[in-house]
Coordinates of C-alpha atoms in Angstrom, one line a residue:
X29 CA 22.3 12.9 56.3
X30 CA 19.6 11.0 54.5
X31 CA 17.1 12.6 53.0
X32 CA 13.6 11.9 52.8
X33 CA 10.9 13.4 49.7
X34 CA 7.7 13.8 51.0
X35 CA 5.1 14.6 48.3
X36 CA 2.0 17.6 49.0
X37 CA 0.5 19.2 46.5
X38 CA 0.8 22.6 46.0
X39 CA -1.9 25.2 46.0
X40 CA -1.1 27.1 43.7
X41 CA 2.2 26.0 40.7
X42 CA 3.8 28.5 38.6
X43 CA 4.4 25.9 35.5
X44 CA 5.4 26.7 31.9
X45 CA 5.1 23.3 29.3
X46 CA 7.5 25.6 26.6
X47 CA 10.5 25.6 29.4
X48 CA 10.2 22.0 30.1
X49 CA 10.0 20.2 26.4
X50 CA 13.8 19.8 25.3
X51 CA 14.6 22.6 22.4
X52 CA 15.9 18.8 20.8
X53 CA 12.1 17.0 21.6
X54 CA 10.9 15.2 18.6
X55 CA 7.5 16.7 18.7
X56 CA 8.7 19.9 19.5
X57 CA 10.6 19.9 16.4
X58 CA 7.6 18.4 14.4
X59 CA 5.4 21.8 15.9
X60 CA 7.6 24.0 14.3
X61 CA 7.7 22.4 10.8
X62 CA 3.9 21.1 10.4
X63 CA 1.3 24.1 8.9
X64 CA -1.8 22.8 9.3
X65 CA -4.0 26.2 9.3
X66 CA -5.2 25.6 5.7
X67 CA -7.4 22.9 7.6
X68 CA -9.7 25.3 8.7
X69 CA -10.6 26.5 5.4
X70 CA -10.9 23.1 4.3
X71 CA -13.3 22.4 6.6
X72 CA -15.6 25.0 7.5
X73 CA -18.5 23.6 5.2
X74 CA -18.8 20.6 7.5
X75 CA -19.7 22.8 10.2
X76 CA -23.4 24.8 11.5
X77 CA -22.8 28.2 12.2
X78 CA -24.3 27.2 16.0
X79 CA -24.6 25.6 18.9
X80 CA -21.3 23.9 21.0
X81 CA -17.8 24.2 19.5
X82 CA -16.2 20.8 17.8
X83 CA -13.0 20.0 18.7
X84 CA -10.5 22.2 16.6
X85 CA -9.7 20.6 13.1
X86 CA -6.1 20.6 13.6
X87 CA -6.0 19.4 17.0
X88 CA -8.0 16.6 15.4
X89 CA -5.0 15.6 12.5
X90 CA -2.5 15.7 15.4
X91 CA -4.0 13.5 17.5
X92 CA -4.4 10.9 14.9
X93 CA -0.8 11.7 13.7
X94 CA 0.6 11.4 17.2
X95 CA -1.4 7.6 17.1
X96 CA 0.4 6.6 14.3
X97 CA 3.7 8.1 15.3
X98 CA 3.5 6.4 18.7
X99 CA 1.4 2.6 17.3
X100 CA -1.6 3.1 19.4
X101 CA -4.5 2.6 17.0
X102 CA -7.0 2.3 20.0
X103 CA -8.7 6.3 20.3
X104 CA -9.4 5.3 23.9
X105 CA -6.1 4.6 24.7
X106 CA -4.7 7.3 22.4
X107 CA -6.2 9.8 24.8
X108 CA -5.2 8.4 28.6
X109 CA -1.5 8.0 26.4
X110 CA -1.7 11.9 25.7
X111 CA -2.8 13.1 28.8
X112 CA 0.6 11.6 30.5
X113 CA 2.9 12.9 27.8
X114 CA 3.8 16.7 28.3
X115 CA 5.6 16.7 25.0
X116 CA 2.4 15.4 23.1
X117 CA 0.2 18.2 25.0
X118 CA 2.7 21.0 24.3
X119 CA 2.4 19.5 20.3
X120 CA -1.3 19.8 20.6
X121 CA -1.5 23.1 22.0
X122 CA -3.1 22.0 25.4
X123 CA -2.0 23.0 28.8
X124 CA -1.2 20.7 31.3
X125 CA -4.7 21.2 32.9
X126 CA -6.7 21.7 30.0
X127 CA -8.9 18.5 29.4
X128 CA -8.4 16.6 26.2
X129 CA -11.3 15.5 23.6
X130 CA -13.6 12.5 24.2
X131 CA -11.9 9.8 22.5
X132 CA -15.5 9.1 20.6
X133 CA -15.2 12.6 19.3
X134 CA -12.0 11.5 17.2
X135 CA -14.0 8.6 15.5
X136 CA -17.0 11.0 14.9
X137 CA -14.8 13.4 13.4
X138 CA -13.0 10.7 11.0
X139 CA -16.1 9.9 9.5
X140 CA -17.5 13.3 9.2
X141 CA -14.5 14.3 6.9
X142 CA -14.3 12.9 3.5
X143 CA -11.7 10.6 1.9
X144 CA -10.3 14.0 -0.2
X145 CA -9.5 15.9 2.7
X146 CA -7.0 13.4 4.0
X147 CA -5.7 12.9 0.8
X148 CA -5.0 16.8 0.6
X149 CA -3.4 16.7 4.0
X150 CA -1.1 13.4 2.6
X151 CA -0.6 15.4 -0.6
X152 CA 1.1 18.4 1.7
X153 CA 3.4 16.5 3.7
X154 CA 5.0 15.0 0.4
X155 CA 5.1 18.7 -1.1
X156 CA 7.2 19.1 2.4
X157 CA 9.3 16.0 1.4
X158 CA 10.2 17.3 -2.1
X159 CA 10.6 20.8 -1.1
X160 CA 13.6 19.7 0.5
X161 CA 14.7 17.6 -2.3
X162 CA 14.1 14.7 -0.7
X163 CA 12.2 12.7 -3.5
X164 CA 13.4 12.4 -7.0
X165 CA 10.3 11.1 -8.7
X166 CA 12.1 9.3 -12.2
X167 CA 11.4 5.8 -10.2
X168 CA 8.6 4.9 -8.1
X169 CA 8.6 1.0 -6.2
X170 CA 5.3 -0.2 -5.7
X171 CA 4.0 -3.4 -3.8
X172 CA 1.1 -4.3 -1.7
X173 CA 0.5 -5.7 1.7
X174 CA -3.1 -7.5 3.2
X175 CA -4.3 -5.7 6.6
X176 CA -6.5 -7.1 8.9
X177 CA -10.3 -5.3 9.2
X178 CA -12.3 -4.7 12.1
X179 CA -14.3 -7.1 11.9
X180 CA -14.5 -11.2 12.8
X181 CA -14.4 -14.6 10.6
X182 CA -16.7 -15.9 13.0
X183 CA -19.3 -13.4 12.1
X184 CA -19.5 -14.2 8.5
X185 CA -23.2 -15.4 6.6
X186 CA -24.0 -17.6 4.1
X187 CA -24.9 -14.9 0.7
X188 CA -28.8 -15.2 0.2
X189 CA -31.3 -16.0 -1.3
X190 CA -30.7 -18.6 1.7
X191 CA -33.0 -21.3 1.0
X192 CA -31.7 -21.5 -2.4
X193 CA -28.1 -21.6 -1.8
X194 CA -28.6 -24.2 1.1
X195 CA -30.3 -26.2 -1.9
X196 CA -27.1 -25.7 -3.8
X197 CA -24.7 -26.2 -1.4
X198 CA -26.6 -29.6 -0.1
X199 CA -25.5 -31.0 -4.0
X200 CA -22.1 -30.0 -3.3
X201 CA -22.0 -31.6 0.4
X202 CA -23.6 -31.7 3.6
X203 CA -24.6 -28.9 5.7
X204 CA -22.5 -28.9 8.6
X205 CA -22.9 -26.6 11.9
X206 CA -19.7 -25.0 10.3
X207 CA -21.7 -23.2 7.8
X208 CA -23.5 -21.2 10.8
X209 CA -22.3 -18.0 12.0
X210 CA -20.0 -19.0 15.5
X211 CA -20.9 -15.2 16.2
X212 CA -24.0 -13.4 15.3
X213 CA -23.6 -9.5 14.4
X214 CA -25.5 -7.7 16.0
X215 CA -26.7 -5.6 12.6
X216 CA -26.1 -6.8 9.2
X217 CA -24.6 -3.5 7.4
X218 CA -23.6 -5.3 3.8
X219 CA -26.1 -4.5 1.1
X220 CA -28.7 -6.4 -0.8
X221 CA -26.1 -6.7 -3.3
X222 CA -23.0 -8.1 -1.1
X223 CA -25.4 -10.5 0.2
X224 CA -27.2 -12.3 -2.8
X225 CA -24.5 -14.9 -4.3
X226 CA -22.7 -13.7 -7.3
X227 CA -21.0 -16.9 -8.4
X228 CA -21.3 -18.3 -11.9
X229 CA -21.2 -22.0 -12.8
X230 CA -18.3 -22.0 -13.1
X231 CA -16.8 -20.5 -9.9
X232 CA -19.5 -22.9 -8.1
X233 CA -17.6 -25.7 -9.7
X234 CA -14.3 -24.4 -8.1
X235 CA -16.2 -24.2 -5.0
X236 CA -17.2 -28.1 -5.6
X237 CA -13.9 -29.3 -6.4
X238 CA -12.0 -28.1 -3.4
X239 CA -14.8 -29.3 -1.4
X240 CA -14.2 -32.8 -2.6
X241 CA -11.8 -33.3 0.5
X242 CA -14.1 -32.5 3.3
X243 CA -16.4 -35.7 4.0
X244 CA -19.6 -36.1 4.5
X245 CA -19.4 -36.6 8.3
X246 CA -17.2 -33.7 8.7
X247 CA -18.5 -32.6 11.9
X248 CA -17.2 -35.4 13.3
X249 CA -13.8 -35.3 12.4
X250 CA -11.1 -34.1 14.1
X251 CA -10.6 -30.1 15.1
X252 CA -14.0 -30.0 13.0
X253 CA -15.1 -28.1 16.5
X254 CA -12.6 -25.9 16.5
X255 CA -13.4 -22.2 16.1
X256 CA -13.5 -20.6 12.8
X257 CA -12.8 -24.2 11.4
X258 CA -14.9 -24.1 8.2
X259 CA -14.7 -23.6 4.1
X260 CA -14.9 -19.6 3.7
X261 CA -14.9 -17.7 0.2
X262 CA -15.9 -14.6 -1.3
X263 CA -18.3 -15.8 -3.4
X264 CA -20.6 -17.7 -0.8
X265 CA -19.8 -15.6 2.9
X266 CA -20.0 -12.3 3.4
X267 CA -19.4 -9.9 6.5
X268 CA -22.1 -8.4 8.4
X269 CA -20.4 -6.2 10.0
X270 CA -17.6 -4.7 8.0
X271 CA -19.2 -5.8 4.3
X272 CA -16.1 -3.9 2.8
X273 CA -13.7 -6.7 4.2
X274 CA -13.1 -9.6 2.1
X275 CA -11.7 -12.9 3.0
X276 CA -7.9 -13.6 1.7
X277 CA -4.9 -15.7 2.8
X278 CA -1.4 -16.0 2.0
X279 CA 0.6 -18.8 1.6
X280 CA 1.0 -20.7 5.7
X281 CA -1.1 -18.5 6.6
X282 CA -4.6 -18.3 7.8
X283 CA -8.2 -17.0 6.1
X284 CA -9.0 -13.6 7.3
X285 CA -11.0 -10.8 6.4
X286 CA -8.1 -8.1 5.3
X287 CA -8.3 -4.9 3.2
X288 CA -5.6 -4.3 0.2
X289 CA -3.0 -1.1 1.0
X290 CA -1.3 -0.3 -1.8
X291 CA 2.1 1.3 -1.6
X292 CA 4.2 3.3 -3.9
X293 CA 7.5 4.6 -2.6
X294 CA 10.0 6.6 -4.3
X295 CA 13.5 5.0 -4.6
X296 CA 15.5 8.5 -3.6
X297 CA 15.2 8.6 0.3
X298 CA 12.0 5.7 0.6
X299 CA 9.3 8.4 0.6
X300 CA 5.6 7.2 0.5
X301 CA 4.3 8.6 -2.8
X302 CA 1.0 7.1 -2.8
X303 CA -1.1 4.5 -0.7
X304 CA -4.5 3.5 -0.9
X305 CA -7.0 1.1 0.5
X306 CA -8.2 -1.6 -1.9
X307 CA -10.3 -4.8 -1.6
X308 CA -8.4 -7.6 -1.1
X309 CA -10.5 -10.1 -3.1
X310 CA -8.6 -9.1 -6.5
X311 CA -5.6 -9.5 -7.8
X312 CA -2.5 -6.9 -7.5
X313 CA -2.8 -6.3 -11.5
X314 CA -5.8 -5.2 -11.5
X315 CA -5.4 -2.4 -9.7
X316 CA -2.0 -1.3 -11.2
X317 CA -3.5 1.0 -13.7
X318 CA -5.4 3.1 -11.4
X319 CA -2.0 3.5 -9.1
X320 CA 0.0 4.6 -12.0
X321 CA -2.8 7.5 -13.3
X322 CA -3.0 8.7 -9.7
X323 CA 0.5 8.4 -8.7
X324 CA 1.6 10.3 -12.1
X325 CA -0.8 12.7 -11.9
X326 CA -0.1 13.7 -8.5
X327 CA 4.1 13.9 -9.4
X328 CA 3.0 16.0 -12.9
X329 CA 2.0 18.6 -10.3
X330 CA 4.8 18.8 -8.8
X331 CA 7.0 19.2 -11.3
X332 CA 8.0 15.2 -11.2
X333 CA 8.9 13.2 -14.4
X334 CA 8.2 9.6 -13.6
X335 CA 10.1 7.1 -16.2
X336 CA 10.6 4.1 -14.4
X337 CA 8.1 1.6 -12.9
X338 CA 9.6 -1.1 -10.8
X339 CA 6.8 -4.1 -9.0
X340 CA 7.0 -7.8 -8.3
X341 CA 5.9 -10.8 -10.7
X342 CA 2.3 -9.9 -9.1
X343 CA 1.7 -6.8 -10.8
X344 CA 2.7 -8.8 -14.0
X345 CA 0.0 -8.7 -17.3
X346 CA 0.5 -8.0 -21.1
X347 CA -2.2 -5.5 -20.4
X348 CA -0.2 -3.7 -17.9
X349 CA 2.8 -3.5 -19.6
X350 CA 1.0 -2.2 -23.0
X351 CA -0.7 0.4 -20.7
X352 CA 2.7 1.7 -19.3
X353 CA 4.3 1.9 -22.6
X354 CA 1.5 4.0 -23.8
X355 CA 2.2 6.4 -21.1
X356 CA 5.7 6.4 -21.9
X357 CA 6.7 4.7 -18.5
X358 CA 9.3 1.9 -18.6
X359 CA 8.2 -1.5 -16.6
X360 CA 10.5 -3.6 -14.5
X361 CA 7.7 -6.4 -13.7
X362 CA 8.9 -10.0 -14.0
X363 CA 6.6 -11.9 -15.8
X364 CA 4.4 -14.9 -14.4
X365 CA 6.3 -18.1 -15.0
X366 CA 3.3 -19.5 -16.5
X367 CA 4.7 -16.8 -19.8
X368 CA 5.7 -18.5 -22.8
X369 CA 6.4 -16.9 -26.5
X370 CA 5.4 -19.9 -27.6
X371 CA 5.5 -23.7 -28.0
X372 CA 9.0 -25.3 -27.5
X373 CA 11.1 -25.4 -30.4
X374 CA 8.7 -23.1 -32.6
X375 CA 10.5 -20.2 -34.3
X376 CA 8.3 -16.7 -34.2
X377 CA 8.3 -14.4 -37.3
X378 CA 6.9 -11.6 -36.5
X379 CA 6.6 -9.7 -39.9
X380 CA 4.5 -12.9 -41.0
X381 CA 2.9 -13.4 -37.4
X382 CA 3.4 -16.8 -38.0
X383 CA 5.4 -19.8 -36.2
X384 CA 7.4 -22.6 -37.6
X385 CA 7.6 -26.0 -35.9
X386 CA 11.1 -27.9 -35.7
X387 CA 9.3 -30.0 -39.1
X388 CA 9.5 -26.5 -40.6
X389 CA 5.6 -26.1 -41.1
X390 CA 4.1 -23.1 -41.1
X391 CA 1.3 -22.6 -37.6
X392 CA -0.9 -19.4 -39.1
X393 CA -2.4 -16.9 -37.5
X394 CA -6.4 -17.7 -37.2
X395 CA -8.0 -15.3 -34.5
X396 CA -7.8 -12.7 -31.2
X397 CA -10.1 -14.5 -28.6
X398 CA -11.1 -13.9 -25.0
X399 CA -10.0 -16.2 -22.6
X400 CA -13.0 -16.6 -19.7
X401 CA -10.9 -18.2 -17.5
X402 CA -7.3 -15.6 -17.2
X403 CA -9.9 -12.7 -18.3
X404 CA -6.9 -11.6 -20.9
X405 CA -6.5 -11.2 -24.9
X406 CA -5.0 -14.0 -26.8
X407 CA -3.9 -15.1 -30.2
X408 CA -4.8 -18.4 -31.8
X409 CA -2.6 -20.4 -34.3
X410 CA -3.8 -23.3 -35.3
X411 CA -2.3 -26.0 -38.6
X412 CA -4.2 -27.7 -40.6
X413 CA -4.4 -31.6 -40.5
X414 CA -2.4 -32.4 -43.9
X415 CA 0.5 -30.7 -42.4
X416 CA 1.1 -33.0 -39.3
X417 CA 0.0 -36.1 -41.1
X418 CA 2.7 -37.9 -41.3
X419 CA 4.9 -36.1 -38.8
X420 CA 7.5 -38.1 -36.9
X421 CA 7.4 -36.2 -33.9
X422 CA 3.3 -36.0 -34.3
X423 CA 2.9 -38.2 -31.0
X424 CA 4.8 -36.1 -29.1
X425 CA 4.0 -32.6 -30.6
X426 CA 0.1 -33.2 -31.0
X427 CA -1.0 -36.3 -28.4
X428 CA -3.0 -38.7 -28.4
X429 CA -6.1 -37.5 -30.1
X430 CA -5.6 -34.2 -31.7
X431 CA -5.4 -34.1 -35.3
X432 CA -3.5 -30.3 -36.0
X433 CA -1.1 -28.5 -34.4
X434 CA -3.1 -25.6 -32.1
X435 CA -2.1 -23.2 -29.3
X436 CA -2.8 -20.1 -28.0
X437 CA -0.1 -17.0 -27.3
X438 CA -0.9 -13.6 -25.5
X439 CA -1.8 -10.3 -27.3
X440 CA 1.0 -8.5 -25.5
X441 CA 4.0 -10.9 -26.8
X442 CA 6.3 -8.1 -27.9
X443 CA 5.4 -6.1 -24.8
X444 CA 6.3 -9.2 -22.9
X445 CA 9.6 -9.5 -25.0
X446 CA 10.2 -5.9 -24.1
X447 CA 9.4 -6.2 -20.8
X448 CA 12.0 -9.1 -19.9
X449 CA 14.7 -8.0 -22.1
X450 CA 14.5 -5.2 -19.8
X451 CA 14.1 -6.8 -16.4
X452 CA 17.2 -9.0 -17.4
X453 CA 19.8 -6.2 -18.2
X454 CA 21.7 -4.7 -15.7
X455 CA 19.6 -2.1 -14.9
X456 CA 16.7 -4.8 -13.9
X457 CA 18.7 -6.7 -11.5
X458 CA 19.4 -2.9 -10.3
X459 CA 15.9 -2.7 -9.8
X460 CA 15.1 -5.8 -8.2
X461 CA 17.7 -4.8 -5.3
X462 CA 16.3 -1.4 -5.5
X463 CA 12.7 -2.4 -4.9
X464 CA 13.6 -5.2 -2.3
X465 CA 15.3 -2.4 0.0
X466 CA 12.9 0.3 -0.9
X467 CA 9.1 -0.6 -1.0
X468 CA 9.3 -3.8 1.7
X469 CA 11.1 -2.2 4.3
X470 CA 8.1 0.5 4.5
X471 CA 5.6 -2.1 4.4
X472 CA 7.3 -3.6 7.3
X473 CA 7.6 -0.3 9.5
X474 CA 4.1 0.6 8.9
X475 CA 2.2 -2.4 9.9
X476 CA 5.0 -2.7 13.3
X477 CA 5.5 0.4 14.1
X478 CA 3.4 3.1 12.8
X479 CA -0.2 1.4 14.0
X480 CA -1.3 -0.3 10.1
X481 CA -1.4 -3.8 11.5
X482 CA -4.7 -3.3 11.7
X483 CA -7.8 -1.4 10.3
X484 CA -9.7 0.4 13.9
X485 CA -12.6 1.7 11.6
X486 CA -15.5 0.1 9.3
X487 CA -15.9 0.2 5.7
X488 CA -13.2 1.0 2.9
X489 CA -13.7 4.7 2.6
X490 CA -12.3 4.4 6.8
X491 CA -9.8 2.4 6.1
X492 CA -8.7 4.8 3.2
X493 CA -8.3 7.6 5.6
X494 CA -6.4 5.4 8.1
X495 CA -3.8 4.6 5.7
X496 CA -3.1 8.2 4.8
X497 CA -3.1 9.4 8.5
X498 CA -0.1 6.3 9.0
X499 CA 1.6 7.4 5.5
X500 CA 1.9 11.0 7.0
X501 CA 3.4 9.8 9.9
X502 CA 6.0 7.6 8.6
X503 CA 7.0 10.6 6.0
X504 CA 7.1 13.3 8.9
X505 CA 9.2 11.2 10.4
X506 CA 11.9 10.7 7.5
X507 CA 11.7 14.3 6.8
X508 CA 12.6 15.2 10.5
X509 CA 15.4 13.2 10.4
X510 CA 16.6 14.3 6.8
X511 CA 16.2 17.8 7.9
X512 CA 18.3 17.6 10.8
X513 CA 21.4 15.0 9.0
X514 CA 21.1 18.2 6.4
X515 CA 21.8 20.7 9.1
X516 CA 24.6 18.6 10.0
X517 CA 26.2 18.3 7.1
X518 CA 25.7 22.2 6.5
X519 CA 27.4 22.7 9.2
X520 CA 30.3 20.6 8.8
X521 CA 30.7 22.3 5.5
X522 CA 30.9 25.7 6.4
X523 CA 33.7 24.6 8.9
X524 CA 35.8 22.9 6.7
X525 CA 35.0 26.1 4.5
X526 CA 36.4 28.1 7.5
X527 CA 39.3 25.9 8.3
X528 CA 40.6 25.8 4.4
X529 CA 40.4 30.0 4.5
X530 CA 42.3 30.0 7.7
X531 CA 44.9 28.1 6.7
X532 CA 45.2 29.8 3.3
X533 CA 46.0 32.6 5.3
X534 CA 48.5 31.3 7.5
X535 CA 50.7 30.2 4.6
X536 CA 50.2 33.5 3.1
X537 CA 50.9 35.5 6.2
X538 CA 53.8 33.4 6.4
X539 CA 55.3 34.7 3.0
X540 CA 54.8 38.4 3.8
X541 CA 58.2 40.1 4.2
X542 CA 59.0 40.9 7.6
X543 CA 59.2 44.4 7.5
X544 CA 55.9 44.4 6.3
X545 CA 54.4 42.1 8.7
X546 CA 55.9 45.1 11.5
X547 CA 53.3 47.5 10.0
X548 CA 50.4 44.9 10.0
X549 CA 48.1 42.9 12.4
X550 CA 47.0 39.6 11.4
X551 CA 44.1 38.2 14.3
X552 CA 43.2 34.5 13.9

């Protein structure tokens, strides 16, 4: 007989969320392993001792969790997503009936906490992680990704004083329609400071050069109309809206206004050690030093020895390798290939600090110097002009117009020397493998799957906090699943363990002398 559901709803239900959520249910099983109770004492100073209730702190961290957990970095939809997902309600602690928080309550709440506290909560979930010996802490991989802000290219300004950069730029070339905002903000957050041009003289000059290809008439030429089709940098745009975003591109790709995540994972089970939101208008090296006193600060208390370093070419300076060695930390950066010990064919003595051309003169040492341009410490040797008179390979050695031999060589040579000798053993190309399946990976799951593709909030301090809330996620999630292949495994042991003393007693029941097995009882 067919049958036929006809749907009425019932007056009164007799419902119980904790006998329908699988005993197997991901956040079931996330429920009973995540304390979050010392939030409350974390947070009661940001609180009145009056007037209506906030939404409960904790409830607060699980909502953002379950964001990241399920890539819905929207708080509007992160809401209507929850209120369809009995799992997710039974997680939060909400009945099937009871009404959720306003979704503009969680970005209220984000920015009434500060930067520390989410740190804290990070902190604890790794203190989960290596509780269950899930991070060894000897070698820590560490890379960086760009990720997009909340905020437009079309919005940017020109930096002021106005009228006198428009003077400026008018020398350089002509003042196009591309130079206006395609979007104006509605307010203009950045500071007096972010707004006012910075550049030197020589940065201008950068500017000029690069500007040498666009013509005169280049409104007029083709895809000139097209949006966000003009010549951005940091040093003459700024945004209005999110004046923490800065403007940088990578190679085929275009201009945007990003933040900086840094990443450090550990190489035991590709925990997230450390991350933390940067500008992205410098260079990965200089921001390598404040990773590695946070990052080994942060292991020290945990009873963590870090020894080995391990980044890409970008992390590379003669700085940065001096500064690990003085923390006794071993580096595994290749250098830039820009990095020479040297002119070709000059032989380095380093008791003298001298070199010696293929002629077998002598190139002193003269002076340390400051190089404006790289920002870094080198050493100059320079000859004198009776030694190359005369050369026969002075053409080719000197040029044209020089009259001595003269070159410069970094500060750090013999911390470069070190540095490669070790990148080039074994254990380096160990490392490079190491980092290539450790570090990258994560990047890659973050910014698909665990909502870091882009920054929802305003301002670096925001985007600080949102990278910690995704970093929590993605390691709650690799401690689930450690924690349950670690019950497995436990398990399979103590069976093998029970099927080796079985057995053991079979073969030595099975030497007991037959009158004396009449008198015994032997129960498998």
């Amino acid at each position: 007989m067919q049958g036929k559901k006809t749907y009425q709803e019932k007056l009164f239900a007799c419902f119980s969320l904790s006998e329908r959520i699988p005993k197997d249910n991901f956040y079931r099983q996330l429920g009973n392993v995540l304390e979050l109770e010392y939030l409350y004492r974390l947070t009661r100073s940001y609180y009145g001792t009056s007037g209506q209730k906030s939404v409960d702190p904790v409830v607060f961290f699980k909502l953002c969790l379950v964001g990241y957990l399920e890539n819905i970095i929207s708080d509007r939809k992160l809401i209507s997503h929850c209120s369809m997902r009995m799992d997710i309600l039974y997680f939060l602690g909400y009945d099937i009936d009871d009404e959720l928080p306003w979704h503009s309550t969680i970005s209220r709440t984000r920015q009434l906490f500060p930067e520390s506290l989410f740190e804290e909560a990070f902190t604890k979930v790794l203190e989960l992680c290596i509780s269950k010996g899930m991070v060894s802490g000897h070698t820590q991989t560490i890379d960086s990704a760009p990720v997009k802000a909340n905020a437009s290219m079309d919005s940017l300004e020109l930096k002021v004083p106005k009228e006198d950069l428009e003077t400026h730029l008018h020398q350089l070339r002509h003042i196009s329609r591309m130079d206006k905002p395609h979007r104006q903000a509605k307010d203009n957050k950045a500071p007096k400071t972010q707004q006012t041009l910075s550049a030197n003289k020589q940065e201008l000059g950068a500017i000029k050069s690069r500007n040498k290809k666009w013509s005169n008439d280049q409104d007029q030429r083709p895809g000139a109309g097209n949006k966000g089709s003009k010549y951005t940098s940091n040093k003459t745009h700024y945004s209005p809206t999110d004046p923490d975003a800065r403007i940088s591109v990578k190679p085929g790709k275009a201009r945007k206004l990003n933040y900086m995540s840094q990443l450090s994972v550990d190489t035991a089970h590709h925990v997230i050690t450390d991350i933390q939101a940067y500008h992205a208008d410098k260079k990965d090296n200089q921001y390598l030093q404040d990773i590695v006193k946070r990052l080994d600060k942060r292991l020290w208390k945990q009873g963590l020895l870090w020894q080995n370093c391990v980044a890409d070419t970008g992390y590379s300076s003669g700085e940065n390798y001096a500064f690990l060695e003085g923390v006794n930390k071993q580096s595994f950066i290749p250098p830039h290939g820009t990095y020479k010990g040297g002119p070709e064919g000059f032989v380095y003595h380093k008791k003298e600090d001298h070199y010696v051309c293929p002629q077998g003169e002598v190139i002193p040492f003269k002076k340390v110097f400051n190089d404006y341009r790289t920002h870094t410490r080198k050493k100059e040797y320079r000859g004198s002009t009776k030694q190359c008179k005369g050369c026969p390979i002075a053409l080719q050695c000197l040029g044209k117009t020089a009259k001595e031999k003269k070159f410069s060589v970094t500060y750090y040579r013999e911390e470069y020397e070190r540095n490669n000798a070790r990148v080039h053993s074994k254990q380096g190309r160990f490392m490079k493998r190491k980092r290539q399946s450790t570090v990258e990976p994560v990047f890659g799951t973050l910014t698909q799957f665990m909502g870091l593709r882009k920054i929802n909030t305003l301002g670096i301090q925001q985007a600080n906090k949102v990278m910690h809330l995704s970093a929590m996620a993605y390691n709650l999630k690799k401690y689930l699943k450690f924690t349950q292949k670690l019950a497995r495994s436990e398990a399979k042991s103590l069976g093998v363990v029970f099927l080796e003393i079985t057995l053991f007693i079979k073969v030595f029941w099975s030497c007991v002398s037959p009158s004396k097995k009449q008198n015994s009882t032997l129960i498998f």
